[in-house]
C-alpha cells in the first residue's frame, strides 16, 4: 500500500456497540490480508478496549467513544480508542493483571489481553477527562498476497 487508509467512528457507550466496533475494525483490517489468527487478535484487542471504555469510563451514564484506525505503509494497523469519561488515576495499577474497578464480574485482564494480542499498547489518561488507548498490530506479508 502506497498510501495509508483510515476510518473514524463515533458511537455511544452501549454494550451492543462493542460487537459493531470489533466487526468494523476486522473488516477494515482485511485490506492487509491478515491471517485468521491476526484477525482474531485484532478483534479481541478492540473488544477489550471498547468494553473497558463502556464499563469503566462511563459506569453510570452513556458517553461517547471514538474509534480511529489506520493502515500503514509497512502493513500494520494502528487503532485508537478514546473516551471522555472518568479517566484512570493510576495507569500502572490499572495495567496490573487482575486489578479491576468494575466489580466481581470483571476479570481485571483487559489491558493484559490487549497487550498480548497487539505488538504495541499505549495508554494515556487524565482523571475526569478520559482515556486514550493506542494499539498497533503488524500484519505478516504473505507470499503471493499481491501487496
Short mmCIF file of C-alpha atoms in Angstrom, two decimals:
data_model
loop_
_atom_site.label_atom_id
_atom_site.label_comp_id
_atom_site.label_asym_id
_atom_site.label_seq_id
_atom_site.Cartn_x
_atom_site.Cartn_y
_atom_site.Cartn_z
CA UNK A 1 0.00 0.00 0.00
CA UNK A 2 1.48 3.32 -1.00
CA UNK A 3 -0.93 5.46 1.00
CA UNK A 4 -2.39 4.75 4.36
CA UNK A 5 -6.13 4.32 4.65
CA UNK A 6 -8.13 5.24 7.74
CA UNK A 7 -11.55 5.19 9.40
CA UNK A 8 -13.10 7.13 12.25
CA UNK A 9 -16.19 6.04 14.15
CA UNK A 10 -18.08 7.64 16.99
CA UNK A 11 -20.69 5.76 18.99
CA UNK A 12 -22.45 5.78 22.37
CA UNK A 13 -21.00 3.63 25.15
CA UNK A 14 -23.69 0.97 24.90
CA UNK A 15 -22.60 -2.66 25.19
CA UNK A 16 -24.29 -3.52 21.89
CA UNK A 17 -21.72 -1.32 20.12
CA UNK A 18 -18.76 -3.47 21.22
CA UNK A 19 -19.62 -6.05 18.56
CA UNK A 20 -20.10 -3.33 15.96
CA UNK A 21 -16.67 -1.83 16.69
CA UNK A 22 -14.99 -5.23 16.67
CA UNK A 23 -16.54 -6.26 13.34
CA UNK A 24 -15.93 -2.89 11.70
CA UNK A 25 -12.21 -2.91 12.54
CA UNK A 26 -11.91 -6.53 11.39
CA UNK A 27 -13.48 -5.68 8.03
CA UNK A 28 -11.22 -2.64 7.69
CA UNK A 29 -8.10 -4.68 8.61
CA UNK A 30 -8.98 -7.29 5.96
CA UNK A 31 -7.38 -4.97 3.37
CA UNK A 32 -3.99 -6.03 4.77
CA UNK A 33 -4.73 -9.72 4.08
CA UNK A 34 -4.21 -10.86 7.68
CA UNK A 35 -4.22 -14.48 8.74
CA UNK A 36 -7.25 -15.67 10.70
CA UNK A 37 -5.11 -15.60 13.83
CA UNK A 38 -4.06 -11.98 13.22
CA UNK A 39 -7.66 -11.01 12.55
CA UNK A 40 -8.75 -12.74 15.76
CA UNK A 41 -6.05 -10.88 17.70
CA UNK A 42 -7.28 -7.53 16.36
CA UNK A 43 -10.90 -8.34 17.16
CA UNK A 44 -10.04 -9.42 20.70
CA UNK A 45 -7.95 -6.32 21.41
CA UNK A 46 -10.68 -3.99 20.09
CA UNK A 47 -13.32 -5.80 22.14
CA UNK A 48 -11.29 -5.36 25.31
CA UNK A 49 -10.57 -1.67 24.69
CA UNK A 50 -14.18 -0.80 23.85
CA UNK A 51 -15.52 -2.85 26.76
CA UNK A 52 -13.14 -1.05 29.12
CA UNK A 53 -14.46 2.30 27.89
CA UNK A 54 -18.07 1.19 28.30
CA UNK A 55 -17.64 -0.34 31.77
CA UNK A 56 -15.03 1.90 33.40
CA UNK A 57 -15.22 5.29 31.67
CA UNK A 58 -18.99 5.60 31.87
CA UNK A 59 -20.18 3.33 34.70
CA UNK A 60 -23.40 5.24 35.40
CA UNK A 61 -24.06 7.08 32.15
CA UNK A 62 -23.88 6.79 28.39
CA UNK A 63 -20.95 8.67 26.89
CA UNK A 64 -19.12 8.94 23.60
CA UNK A 65 -16.44 6.56 22.34
CA UNK A 66 -14.31 7.45 19.35
CA UNK A 67 -12.50 4.74 17.41
CA UNK A 68 -9.91 5.52 14.78
CA UNK A 69 -7.94 3.00 12.77
CA UNK A 70 -5.39 3.41 10.06
CA UNK A 71 -3.44 1.09 7.83
CA UNK A 72 0.22 1.94 7.49
CA UNK A 73 2.61 1.59 4.57
CA UNK A 74 4.53 -1.12 6.47
CA UNK A 75 1.48 -3.42 6.61
CA UNK A 76 0.31 -2.65 10.14
CA UNK A 77 -2.91 -1.38 11.67
CA UNK A 78 -2.99 1.29 14.34
CA UNK A 79 -6.14 1.52 16.42
CA UNK A 80 -7.00 4.36 18.79
CA UNK A 81 -9.97 4.14 21.16
CA UNK A 82 -10.78 7.30 23.11
CA UNK A 83 -13.39 8.16 25.69
CA UNK A 84 -14.16 11.33 27.62
CA UNK A 85 -15.11 9.51 30.80
CA UNK A 86 -13.77 9.14 34.32
CA UNK A 87 -10.15 8.57 33.37
CA UNK A 88 -7.65 6.35 35.14
CA UNK A 89 -5.94 7.75 38.27
CA UNK A 90 -3.09 5.18 38.22
CA UNK A 91 -2.36 3.64 34.81
CA UNK A 92 0.37 1.32 36.13
CA UNK A 93 -2.02 -0.11 38.71
CA UNK A 94 -4.80 -0.42 36.12
CA UNK A 95 -2.44 -2.38 33.84
CA UNK A 96 -1.66 -4.87 36.63
CA UNK A 97 -3.25 -8.27 35.87
CA UNK A 98 -6.37 -8.99 37.95
CA UNK A 99 -6.81 -5.36 39.08
CA UNK A 100 -10.28 -4.02 38.30
CA UNK A 101 -12.62 -1.26 39.35
CA UNK A 102 -15.53 -3.00 37.63
CA UNK A 103 -16.76 -5.27 40.40
CA UNK A 104 -16.61 -9.01 40.97
CA UNK A 105 -17.88 -9.91 37.50
CA UNK A 106 -14.78 -8.32 35.87
CA UNK A 107 -11.52 -10.25 35.49
CA UNK A 108 -9.10 -7.32 35.55
CA UNK A 109 -7.33 -8.68 32.47
CA UNK A 110 -8.38 -6.13 29.82
CA UNK A 111 -5.05 -4.33 29.41
CA UNK A 112 -3.11 -7.59 29.73
CA UNK A 113 -5.18 -9.11 26.92
CA UNK A 114 -4.79 -6.01 24.72
CA UNK A 115 -1.04 -6.10 25.27
CA UNK A 116 -0.72 -9.80 24.46
CA UNK A 117 -2.78 -9.57 21.25
CA UNK A 118 -1.04 -6.50 19.81
CA UNK A 119 2.57 -5.53 19.17
CA UNK A 120 2.35 -2.19 20.94
CA UNK A 121 -0.04 -0.78 23.54
CA UNK A 122 -0.02 2.75 24.91
CA UNK A 123 -2.49 4.05 27.49
CA UNK A 124 -2.88 7.73 28.30
CA UNK A 125 -5.43 9.07 30.72
CA UNK A 126 -6.38 12.19 32.62
CA UNK A 127 -8.70 11.66 35.60
CA UNK A 128 -12.01 13.36 34.91
CA UNK A 129 -11.22 13.89 31.22
CA UNK A 130 -10.90 10.43 29.71
CA UNK A 131 -8.61 7.75 28.38
CA UNK A 132 -6.93 7.04 25.06
CA UNK A 133 -5.75 3.54 24.20
CA UNK A 134 -3.48 3.17 21.18
CA UNK A 135 -2.70 -0.28 19.78
CA UNK A 136 -0.58 -1.40 16.85
CA UNK A 137 -0.61 -4.80 15.17
CA UNK A 138 1.89 -5.74 12.48
CA UNK A 139 0.40 -7.97 9.78
CA UNK A 140 2.70 -10.54 8.20
CA UNK A 141 3.40 -10.17 4.50
CA UNK A 142 2.29 -13.35 2.81
CA UNK A 143 3.96 -14.56 -0.36
CA UNK A 144 1.71 -14.02 -3.33
CA UNK A 145 -0.51 -11.63 -1.39
CA UNK A 146 -0.38 -9.08 -4.19
CA UNK A 147 0.70 -6.19 -1.99
#
